[in-house]
């Protein structure tokens, strides 16, 4: 395993771990995979599906050979993350106009978001280096996940959260897991800039997605989808984008599967951003090659409130390698799509529903054909933002097209029978 700079290609041994190259570029982790045999690994991964209470019962560490083969088991901190459902829904098929749509519910992870897939790897790596104090800046999901794993590892977590436009549920979850929460005036982007300037002096292990071990862990999401589908992926994978870690991990995971011979064909990737925080989509749709940060990102899907995504160069690689596309959707489109994901019984937080809204838009624009198959990644749980539920269903000025409200009634048989 080695670290390779995404900007200048300079290589470093994995032992000299850092978050940035001397040139300022982020790192990719590159594994030596020459000795790996796909058919043999498929059997190993299959056998591990019946593991219980060992690290290999995790839907991340099941794929350890492709993620972090060198790590000694004693350092693994796991909550058996991954192992999340892959669902179909007739309601969402008719809403998006697609013949076959699957939903991958990372919302079912132990802390309620896809961050757990990456965080188990980052915290385990930090422990292997001797760290006990971990940090991140966050709109709330990264921090909840970090706080949970740091406590499981008997370490401490220090998290920096913007003092507005984030979900209180997530901050409370982070606090409850035992983190020291520091609220600041700014956005996620300011938090990342702070780390870029001060990571050395802080002496803390940084668990944001500028840490390449997070990306390695998040690759497991597409490994799991592929394994559940008997190593046959659908035509499209639709994913929401904020800091762009997950689309990066998706692309890297797909390349692993293709290069090693697990799959024959790489699906196309559709990345969906919220209109008020869509600098990457703006760049791609206008044919630019440099990202222009959005200084004041705003979307009601608070997890996507990111104007300067650190991983944009890696994300661009995913698009190039998969003939990918991008689009943006409005907050109302996101919230209406979310109401239907919730009604389907699967449920998700607003940011996740950008995928379903995006798929609907791309089908209506005939960029995705209605006969093509697609999987949407649902990144966070519906209880992550109960204010959004309240505003949509019970808010006085709600514009929710699929609003469902509470009826009051006296409990008499006559009354109730009339309501049913
Ligand atoms: C629930 C949820 N969905 C989507 C995203 C966006 O993912 P990424 O930042 O990896 O692009 C985030 C935050 O990052 C998130 O918390
Ligand atoms: N939505 C994220 C923001 C991105 O964070 P990162 O962990 O990918 O750096 C959050 O939950 O904080």
Tab-separated table of C-alpha atoms and ligand atoms in Angstrom:
chain	number	residue	atom	x	y	z
A	1	UNK	CA	0.000	0.000	0.000
A	2	UNK	CA	1.261	3.491	-0.822
A	3	UNK	CA	0.003	7.070	-0.910
A	4	UNK	CA	-0.093	8.786	-4.291
A	5	UNK	CA	-0.776	12.499	-4.707
A	6	UNK	CA	-3.770	13.210	-6.937
A	7	UNK	CA	-2.184	16.461	-8.180
A	8	UNK	CA	1.513	15.717	-8.790
A	9	UNK	CA	1.594	11.874	-8.628
A	10	UNK	CA	4.365	11.925	-6.038
A	11	UNK	CA	4.423	8.632	-4.117
A	12	UNK	CA	4.901	8.164	-0.382
A	13	UNK	CA	5.135	5.024	1.732
A	14	UNK	CA	1.922	4.418	3.706
A	15	UNK	CA	3.878	4.711	6.974
A	16	UNK	CA	4.560	8.410	6.304
A	17	UNK	CA	0.835	9.085	6.612
A	18	UNK	CA	-0.394	12.643	6.083
A	19	UNK	CA	-3.525	14.311	4.665
A	20	UNK	CA	-1.842	16.373	1.946
A	21	UNK	CA	1.191	16.152	-0.309
A	22	UNK	CA	3.878	18.873	-0.143
A	23	UNK	CA	2.196	20.327	-3.253
A	24	UNK	CA	-1.137	20.588	-1.403
A	25	UNK	CA	-2.879	17.735	-3.290
A	26	UNK	CA	-4.941	15.040	-1.576
A	27	UNK	CA	-3.797	11.431	-1.475
A	28	UNK	CA	-5.133	8.279	-3.013
A	29	UNK	CA	-4.351	4.965	-1.397
A	30	UNK	CA	-2.983	2.508	-3.946
A	31	UNK	CA	-2.857	-1.188	-3.061
A	32	UNK	CA	-0.683	-3.905	-4.494
A	33	UNK	CA	-3.345	-6.184	-5.984
A	34	UNK	CA	-1.214	-8.361	-8.278
A	35	UNK	CA	-1.623	-11.441	-6.091
A	36	UNK	CA	-5.425	-11.125	-5.757
A	37	UNK	CA	-7.743	-13.555	-7.497
A	38	UNK	CA	-11.344	-12.425	-8.027
A	39	UNK	CA	-12.948	-15.889	-8.051
A	40	UNK	CA	-11.184	-16.882	-4.844
A	41	UNK	CA	-12.124	-13.581	-3.180
A	42	UNK	CA	-15.766	-13.957	-4.233
A	43	UNK	CA	-15.837	-17.243	-2.320
A	44	UNK	CA	-14.173	-15.656	0.728
A	45	UNK	CA	-16.601	-12.720	0.682
A	46	UNK	CA	-19.526	-15.130	0.296
A	47	UNK	CA	-18.413	-17.281	3.243
A	48	UNK	CA	-18.066	-14.200	5.428
A	49	UNK	CA	-21.774	-13.419	4.999
A	50	UNK	CA	-22.410	-15.943	7.752
A	51	UNK	CA	-19.841	-14.450	10.199
A	52	UNK	CA	-21.161	-13.208	13.549
A	53	UNK	CA	-19.318	-11.001	16.047
A	54	UNK	CA	-15.978	-11.068	14.226
A	55	UNK	CA	-14.679	-8.066	12.238
A	56	UNK	CA	-15.633	-9.926	9.052
A	57	UNK	CA	-19.325	-9.738	9.993
A	58	UNK	CA	-19.013	-6.057	9.057
A	59	UNK	CA	-20.123	-5.050	5.562
A	60	UNK	CA	-16.881	-3.091	5.341
A	61	UNK	CA	-14.289	-5.447	6.817
A	62	UNK	CA	-15.807	-8.335	4.837
A	63	UNK	CA	-13.793	-6.792	1.989
A	64	UNK	CA	-10.636	-6.128	4.026
A	65	UNK	CA	-8.342	-7.441	1.250
A	66	UNK	CA	-9.529	-4.590	-1.013
A	67	UNK	CA	-9.643	-1.900	1.673
A	68	UNK	CA	-6.860	-2.214	4.216
A	69	UNK	CA	-5.186	-5.638	3.993
A	70	UNK	CA	-2.228	-4.677	6.197
A	71	UNK	CA	-4.223	-3.660	9.278
A	72	UNK	CA	-3.829	-5.961	12.285
A	73	UNK	CA	-7.239	-7.164	13.525
A	74	UNK	CA	-6.596	-5.879	17.058
A	75	UNK	CA	-6.998	-2.287	15.822
A	76	UNK	CA	-10.336	-2.785	14.088
A	77	UNK	CA	-13.166	-0.785	15.662
A	78	UNK	CA	-16.414	-1.989	14.161
A	79	UNK	CA	-20.139	-1.838	14.798
A	80	UNK	CA	-20.833	-4.341	12.027
A	81	UNK	CA	-21.598	-1.409	9.737
A	82	UNK	CA	-22.730	-1.943	6.160
A	83	UNK	CA	-24.947	-5.009	5.656
A	84	UNK	CA	-27.629	-2.528	4.648
A	85	UNK	CA	-30.763	-3.277	2.648
A	86	UNK	CA	-31.127	-3.051	-1.116
A	87	UNK	CA	-34.808	-2.466	-1.853
A	88	UNK	CA	-37.088	-2.068	-4.829
A	89	UNK	CA	-40.176	0.130	-4.670
A	90	UNK	CA	-43.020	0.337	-7.155
A	91	UNK	CA	-43.903	3.761	-5.816
A	92	UNK	CA	-40.444	5.111	-6.579
A	93	UNK	CA	-40.324	3.370	-9.930
A	94	UNK	CA	-43.463	5.148	-11.035
A	95	UNK	CA	-42.245	8.454	-9.520
A	96	UNK	CA	-38.917	8.356	-11.349
A	97	UNK	CA	-40.311	6.762	-14.509
A	98	UNK	CA	-37.734	3.980	-14.440
A	99	UNK	CA	-38.476	0.333	-15.146
A	100	UNK	CA	-36.259	-0.906	-12.335
A	101	UNK	CA	-34.962	1.164	-9.437
A	102	UNK	CA	-33.159	-0.149	-6.387
A	103	UNK	CA	-32.465	1.829	-3.226
A	104	UNK	CA	-29.358	1.117	-1.175
A	105	UNK	CA	-30.202	2.173	2.374
A	106	UNK	CA	-26.974	3.348	4.023
A	107	UNK	CA	-29.443	5.027	6.364
A	108	UNK	CA	-29.545	1.643	8.138
A	109	UNK	CA	-25.947	1.988	9.320
A	110	UNK	CA	-25.372	2.074	13.102
A	111	UNK	CA	-25.080	5.858	13.337
A	112	UNK	CA	-27.648	6.331	10.565
A	113	UNK	CA	-25.512	7.362	7.598
A	114	UNK	CA	-23.009	6.139	5.007
A	115	UNK	CA	-20.225	7.803	6.983
A	116	UNK	CA	-19.902	4.654	9.082
A	117	UNK	CA	-18.491	2.738	6.098
A	118	UNK	CA	-15.545	5.121	5.981
A	119	UNK	CA	-15.276	6.014	9.644
A	120	UNK	CA	-14.688	2.476	10.879
A	121	UNK	CA	-11.590	2.402	8.650
A	122	UNK	CA	-10.319	5.888	9.566
A	123	UNK	CA	-10.668	5.380	13.326
A	124	UNK	CA	-9.104	1.910	13.110
A	125	UNK	CA	-6.185	3.349	11.135
A	126	UNK	CA	-5.802	6.207	13.650
A	127	UNK	CA	-5.700	3.685	16.481
A	128	UNK	CA	-3.032	1.671	14.676
A	129	UNK	CA	-0.897	4.840	14.628
A	130	UNK	CA	-1.427	5.267	18.379
A	131	UNK	CA	-3.966	8.121	18.298
A	132	UNK	CA	-6.625	8.388	20.997
A	133	UNK	CA	-7.921	11.846	20.050
A	134	UNK	CA	-9.904	12.246	16.835
A	135	UNK	CA	-11.445	15.249	15.106
A	136	UNK	CA	-13.614	16.383	12.209
A	137	UNK	CA	-15.580	19.352	10.952
A	138	UNK	CA	-19.093	18.423	10.000
A	139	UNK	CA	-22.657	19.215	9.072
A	140	UNK	CA	-23.553	16.476	11.551
A	141	UNK	CA	-23.281	13.012	10.023
A	142	UNK	CA	-19.510	12.734	9.935
A	143	UNK	CA	-19.439	14.004	13.526
A	144	UNK	CA	-22.082	11.523	14.780
A	145	UNK	CA	-20.236	8.674	13.150
A	146	UNK	CA	-16.863	9.790	14.451
A	147	UNK	CA	-18.180	10.314	17.989
A	148	UNK	CA	-19.661	6.808	17.977
A	149	UNK	CA	-16.488	5.047	16.777
A	150	UNK	CA	-14.162	7.142	18.932
A	151	UNK	CA	-16.175	6.154	22.004
A	152	UNK	CA	-16.236	2.502	20.925
A	153	UNK	CA	-12.439	2.718	20.696
A	154	UNK	CA	-12.286	4.369	24.148
A	155	UNK	CA	-10.877	7.479	22.555
A	156	UNK	CA	-12.003	11.099	22.528
A	157	UNK	CA	-13.577	13.147	19.767
A	158	UNK	CA	-13.495	16.901	19.147
A	159	UNK	CA	-15.833	18.124	16.473
A	160	UNK	CA	-16.380	21.504	14.835
A	161	UNK	CA	-19.886	22.258	13.584
A	162	UNK	CA	-21.272	25.342	11.806
A	163	UNK	CA	-23.544	27.360	14.113
A	164	UNK	CA	-26.392	27.510	11.574
A	165	UNK	CA	-28.139	25.586	8.798
A	166	UNK	CA	-27.423	22.146	10.185
A	167	UNK	CA	-29.734	19.619	11.829
A	168	UNK	CA	-30.013	19.774	15.615
A	169	UNK	CA	-30.761	16.031	15.731
A	170	UNK	CA	-27.284	15.322	14.389
A	171	UNK	CA	-25.560	17.662	16.817
A	172	UNK	CA	-27.450	16.055	19.704
A	173	UNK	CA	-26.489	12.594	18.477
A	174	UNK	CA	-22.838	13.696	18.340
A	175	UNK	CA	-23.015	15.125	21.876
A	176	UNK	CA	-24.762	12.061	23.212
A	177	UNK	CA	-22.016	9.781	21.887
A	178	UNK	CA	-19.664	11.803	24.043
A	179	UNK	CA	-17.944	14.232	21.650
A	180	UNK	CA	-16.722	17.683	22.636
A	181	UNK	CA	-18.731	19.851	20.223
A	182	UNK	CA	-17.334	23.234	19.190
A	183	UNK	CA	-19.754	25.437	17.269
A	184	UNK	CA	-18.288	28.085	14.940
A	185	UNK	CA	-19.479	30.888	12.702
A	186	UNK	CA	-18.869	29.586	9.174
A	187	UNK	CA	-19.485	26.583	6.959
A	188	UNK	CA	-17.976	23.127	6.552
A	189	UNK	CA	-15.589	24.730	4.023
A	190	UNK	CA	-14.144	27.022	6.715
A	191	UNK	CA	-13.600	24.007	8.957
A	192	UNK	CA	-11.627	22.203	6.231
A	193	UNK	CA	-9.537	25.333	5.567
A	194	UNK	CA	-8.711	25.440	9.275
A	195	UNK	CA	-7.418	21.847	9.150
A	196	UNK	CA	-5.402	22.541	6.002
A	197	UNK	CA	-3.612	25.303	7.893
A	198	UNK	CA	-3.296	23.700	11.319
A	199	UNK	CA	-3.433	19.915	11.054
A	200	UNK	CA	0.162	19.528	12.280
A	201	UNK	CA	-0.157	21.744	15.377
A	202	UNK	CA	-3.451	20.148	16.453
A	203	UNK	CA	-1.966	16.697	16.969
A	204	UNK	CA	-5.405	15.178	16.393
A	205	UNK	CA	-6.282	12.447	13.908
A	206	UNK	CA	-8.525	14.056	11.256
A	207	UNK	CA	-11.504	11.973	10.157
A	208	UNK	CA	-12.912	14.088	7.342
A	209	UNK	CA	-12.814	12.761	3.822
A	210	UNK	CA	-9.519	14.520	3.109
A	211	UNK	CA	-8.308	11.411	4.936
A	212	UNK	CA	-7.916	8.752	2.210
A	213	UNK	CA	-8.754	5.896	4.602
A	214	UNK	CA	-12.324	7.226	4.747
A	215	UNK	CA	-12.535	6.797	0.979
A	216	UNK	CA	-11.183	3.243	1.172
A	217	UNK	CA	-13.953	2.304	3.631
A	218	UNK	CA	-16.708	3.921	1.588
A	219	UNK	CA	-15.727	1.780	-1.426
A	220	UNK	CA	-17.450	-1.084	0.400
A	221	UNK	CA	-20.879	0.405	-0.454
A	222	UNK	CA	-20.531	-0.520	-4.114
A	223	UNK	CA	-18.798	-3.807	-3.289
A	224	UNK	CA	-21.830	-4.738	-1.226
A	225	UNK	CA	-24.308	-3.727	-3.921
A	226	UNK	CA	-22.344	-5.800	-6.443
A	227	UNK	CA	-22.144	-8.813	-4.163
A	228	UNK	CA	-25.890	-8.718	-3.352
A	229	UNK	CA	-26.600	-8.600	-7.099
A	230	UNK	CA	-24.320	-11.552	-7.779
A	231	UNK	CA	-21.627	-9.253	-9.248
A	232	UNK	CA	-23.963	-7.763	-11.858
A	233	UNK	CA	-24.387	-4.042	-11.385
A	234	UNK	CA	-27.259	-1.994	-12.844
A	235	UNK	CA	-26.811	0.463	-15.720
A	236	UNK	CA	-26.609	3.513	-13.424
A	237	UNK	CA	-25.602	4.374	-9.873
A	238	UNK	CA	-27.149	7.631	-8.663
A	239	UNK	CA	-25.467	9.389	-5.759
A	240	UNK	CA	-25.772	12.773	-3.984
A	241	UNK	CA	-22.767	15.092	-3.853
A	242	UNK	CA	-21.527	17.541	-1.221
A	243	UNK	CA	-17.851	17.182	-0.261
A	244	UNK	CA	-17.713	14.534	-3.054
A	245	UNK	CA	-16.155	11.788	-0.939
A	246	UNK	CA	-18.823	9.251	-1.720
A	247	UNK	CA	-18.777	9.648	-5.490
A	248	UNK	CA	-14.979	9.400	-5.269
A	249	UNK	CA	-15.237	6.167	-3.297
A	250	UNK	CA	-17.846	4.836	-5.705
A	251	UNK	CA	-15.545	5.443	-8.663
A	252	UNK	CA	-12.544	3.923	-6.907
A	253	UNK	CA	-14.574	0.885	-5.851
A	254	UNK	CA	-15.859	0.380	-9.391
A	255	UNK	CA	-12.341	0.545	-10.779
A	256	UNK	CA	-11.223	-2.113	-8.272
A	257	UNK	CA	-14.068	-4.410	-9.269
A	258	UNK	CA	-13.415	-3.961	-12.983
A	259	UNK	CA	-9.624	-4.207	-12.831
A	260	UNK	CA	-9.682	-7.305	-10.670
A	261	UNK	CA	-12.338	-8.986	-12.837
A	262	UNK	CA	-15.283	-9.040	-10.385
A	263	UNK	CA	-17.520	-7.250	-12.896
A	264	UNK	CA	-17.404	-7.029	-16.679
A	265	UNK	CA	-18.953	-3.644	-17.195
A	266	UNK	CA	-18.737	-0.472	-15.116
A	267	UNK	CA	-22.111	1.262	-14.604
A	268	UNK	CA	-22.511	4.944	-15.368
A	269	UNK	CA	-22.553	7.324	-12.414
A	270	UNK	CA	-25.063	10.156	-12.011
A	271	UNK	CA	-24.046	12.709	-9.397
A	272	UNK	CA	-26.821	14.921	-8.047
A	273	UNK	CA	-26.219	18.201	-6.212
A	274	UNK	CA	-28.654	20.588	-4.553
A	275	UNK	CA	-29.131	23.705	-6.649
A	276	UNK	CA	-27.918	26.087	-3.899
A	277	UNK	CA	-24.705	24.130	-3.358
A	278	UNK	CA	-23.737	22.832	-6.774
A	279	UNK	CA	-20.266	24.116	-7.698
A	280	UNK	CA	-19.226	20.757	-9.152
A	281	UNK	CA	-22.303	20.443	-11.340
A	282	UNK	CA	-21.761	24.054	-12.486
A	283	UNK	CA	-18.191	23.231	-13.445
A	284	UNK	CA	-19.102	20.077	-15.379
A	285	UNK	CA	-22.174	21.485	-17.109
A	286	UNK	CA	-20.290	24.567	-18.254
A	287	UNK	CA	-17.355	22.489	-19.491
A	288	UNK	CA	-14.872	24.121	-17.113
A	289	UNK	CA	-11.835	22.273	-15.822
A	290	UNK	CA	-11.416	24.208	-12.550
A	291	UNK	CA	-13.924	24.325	-9.717
A	292	UNK	CA	-15.142	27.774	-8.704
A	293	UNK	CA	-16.178	27.535	-5.042
A	294	UNK	CA	-19.654	28.690	-4.032
A	295	UNK	CA	-18.955	31.182	-1.183
A	296	UNK	CA	-22.458	31.020	0.329
A	297	UNK	CA	-23.813	27.515	-0.184
A	298	UNK	CA	-27.380	27.020	0.969
A	299	UNK	CA	-29.785	24.125	0.666
A	300	UNK	CA	-32.453	22.764	3.028
A	301	UNK	CA	-30.698	19.420	2.547
A	302	UNK	CA	-28.205	20.604	5.174
A	303	UNK	CA	-25.754	17.715	4.697
A	304	UNK	CA	-25.037	19.160	1.244
A	305	UNK	CA	-24.221	22.691	2.446
A	306	UNK	CA	-20.747	22.605	0.960
A	307	UNK	CA	-19.372	25.214	-1.440
A	308	UNK	CA	-15.776	24.058	-1.881
A	309	UNK	CA	-15.736	20.244	-2.044
A	310	UNK	CA	-12.223	19.031	-1.189
A	311	UNK	CA	-12.432	15.886	-3.355
A	312	UNK	CA	-13.565	17.514	-6.591
A	313	UNK	CA	-10.547	16.351	-8.618
A	314	UNK	CA	-11.066	12.760	-7.522
A	315	UNK	CA	-14.787	13.091	-8.283
A	316	UNK	CA	-13.998	14.298	-11.794
A	317	UNK	CA	-11.994	11.128	-12.316
A	318	UNK	CA	-15.068	9.055	-11.387
A	319	UNK	CA	-17.130	10.890	-13.981
A	320	UNK	CA	-14.466	10.408	-16.656
A	321	UNK	CA	-14.053	6.706	-15.905
A	322	UNK	CA	-17.788	5.968	-15.886
A	323	UNK	CA	-19.079	8.286	-18.616
A	324	UNK	CA	-20.840	9.950	-15.731
A	325	UNK	CA	-23.254	12.865	-15.688
A	326	UNK	CA	-24.211	15.512	-13.137
A	327	UNK	CA	-27.392	17.434	-12.442
A	328	UNK	CA	-28.829	19.698	-9.794
A	329	UNK	CA	-32.264	19.683	-8.199
A	330	UNK	CA	-34.207	22.286	-6.224
A	331	UNK	CA	-34.972	21.976	-2.525
A	332	UNK	CA	-38.661	21.462	-3.331
A	333	UNK	CA	-37.787	18.594	-5.702
A	334	UNK	CA	-35.607	17.068	-2.970
A	335	UNK	CA	-38.295	17.393	-0.296
A	336	UNK	CA	-41.039	15.942	-2.511
A	337	UNK	CA	-38.798	13.015	-3.467
A	338	UNK	CA	-37.980	12.507	0.214
A	339	UNK	CA	-41.687	12.393	1.103
A	340	UNK	CA	-42.084	9.530	-1.359
A	341	UNK	CA	-38.991	7.675	-0.159
A	342	UNK	CA	-40.439	7.954	3.351
A	343	UNK	CA	-43.902	6.848	2.180
A	344	UNK	CA	-42.341	3.867	0.417
A	345	UNK	CA	-41.368	2.646	3.892
A	346	UNK	CA	-37.634	2.989	3.277
A	347	UNK	CA	-37.155	6.559	4.526
A	348	UNK	CA	-34.190	8.923	4.247
A	349	UNK	CA	-32.953	12.386	5.160
A	350	UNK	CA	-33.268	15.242	2.627
A	351	UNK	CA	-29.736	14.987	1.160
A	352	UNK	CA	-30.282	11.334	0.237
A	353	UNK	CA	-33.502	12.080	-1.619
A	354	UNK	CA	-31.561	14.241	-4.074
A	355	UNK	CA	-30.804	10.919	-5.804
A	356	UNK	CA	-34.466	10.084	-6.424
A	357	UNK	CA	-35.226	13.661	-7.481
A	358	UNK	CA	-32.168	13.575	-9.769
A	359	UNK	CA	-33.111	10.238	-11.306
A	360	UNK	CA	-36.611	11.562	-12.059
A	361	UNK	CA	-35.100	14.618	-13.724
A	362	UNK	CA	-32.527	12.655	-15.757
A	363	UNK	CA	-35.240	10.247	-16.974
A	364	UNK	CA	-37.503	13.139	-17.946
A	365	UNK	CA	-34.584	14.676	-19.866
A	366	UNK	CA	-33.978	11.256	-21.513
A	367	UNK	CA	-30.382	11.254	-20.285
A	368	UNK	CA	-31.280	8.045	-18.470
A	369	UNK	CA	-33.536	5.759	-20.499
A	370	UNK	CA	-36.652	4.504	-18.693
A	371	UNK	CA	-35.645	0.928	-19.529
A	372	UNK	CA	-32.214	1.288	-17.975
A	373	UNK	CA	-31.769	-0.022	-14.443
A	374	UNK	CA	-30.553	2.214	-11.618
A	375	UNK	CA	-29.564	2.069	-7.983
A	376	UNK	CA	-29.941	5.186	-5.816
A	377	UNK	CA	-27.729	5.477	-2.747
A	378	UNK	CA	-29.766	6.656	0.249
A	379	UNK	CA	-27.091	8.142	2.441
A	380	UNK	CA	-28.838	9.085	5.715
A	381	UNK	CA	-31.737	8.134	7.972
A	382	UNK	CA	-35.111	9.949	8.024
A	383	UNK	CA	-34.773	10.653	11.776
A	384	UNK	CA	-31.559	12.591	11.188
A	385	UNK	CA	-33.638	15.708	10.512
A	386	UNK	CA	-37.013	15.667	12.254
A	387	UNK	CA	-37.397	19.425	11.688
A	388	UNK	CA	-37.575	18.683	7.956
A	389	UNK	CA	-40.378	16.165	8.610
A	390	UNK	CA	-42.228	18.677	10.748
A	391	UNK	CA	-41.872	21.503	8.210
A	392	UNK	CA	-43.040	19.326	5.317
A	393	UNK	CA	-45.983	17.562	6.929
A	394	UNK	CA	-47.130	19.897	9.698
A	395	UNK	CA	-45.670	23.283	8.748
A	396	UNK	CA	-48.245	26.037	8.265
A	397	UNK	CA	-46.701	27.254	5.027
A	398	UNK	CA	-45.691	23.821	3.737
A	399	UNK	CA	-45.627	23.411	-0.035
A	400	UNK	CA	-45.299	19.642	0.303
A	401	UNK	CA	-47.014	17.979	-2.647
A	402	UNK	CA	-47.170	14.677	-0.718
A	403	UNK	CA	-47.977	16.205	2.643
A	404	UNK	CA	-49.597	13.846	5.129
A	405	UNK	CA	-51.074	15.339	8.228
A	406	UNK	CA	-52.336	14.366	11.682
A	407	UNK	CA	-56.092	14.181	12.241
A	408	UNK	CA	-57.639	14.787	15.661
A	409	UNK	CA	-60.647	12.735	16.657
A	410	UNK	CA	-62.532	11.683	19.754
A	411	UNK	CA	-62.213	7.985	20.376
A	412	UNK	CA	-65.739	6.774	19.699
A	413	UNK	CA	-66.492	3.866	17.388
A	414	UNK	CA	-68.747	6.029	15.253
A	415	UNK	CA	-66.147	8.739	14.827
A	416	UNK	CA	-63.283	6.419	14.058
A	417	UNK	CA	-65.303	4.249	11.686
A	418	UNK	CA	-66.119	7.392	9.717
A	419	UNK	CA	-62.432	8.213	9.376
A	420	UNK	CA	-61.301	4.816	8.112
B	1	LIG	C1	-26.636	12.216	4.343
B	1	LIG	C2	-25.589	12.726	3.417
B	1	LIG	N1	-25.773	12.569	2.104
B	1	LIG	C3	-24.874	13.001	1.213
B	1	LIG	C4	-23.733	13.651	1.625
B	1	LIG	C5	-22.768	14.084	0.579
B	1	LIG	O1	-21.727	13.152	0.486
B	1	LIG	P1	-20.293	13.644	0.038
B	1	LIG	O2	-19.936	14.757	0.968
B	1	LIG	O3	-19.438	12.467	0.186
B	1	LIG	O4	-20.426	14.140	-1.347
B	1	LIG	C6	-23.500	13.856	2.993
B	1	LIG	C7	-22.326	14.550	3.531
B	1	LIG	O5	-21.284	14.507	3.139
B	1	LIG	C8	-24.439	13.356	3.905
B	1	LIG	O6	-24.254	13.499	5.205
B	2	LIG	N1	-22.200	15.993	5.146
B	2	LIG	C1	-20.925	15.851	5.691
B	2	LIG	C2	-19.950	16.868	5.213
B	2	LIG	C3	-18.815	16.216	4.499
B	2	LIG	O1	-17.897	15.730	5.336
B	2	LIG	P1	-16.660	14.764	5.014
B	2	LIG	O2	-16.690	13.848	6.166
B	2	LIG	O3	-16.883	14.063	3.741
B	2	LIG	O4	-15.450	15.587	5.009
B	2	LIG	C4	-21.017	15.722	7.194
B	2	LIG	O5	-21.802	14.926	7.636
B	2	LIG	O6	-20.325	16.409	7.910
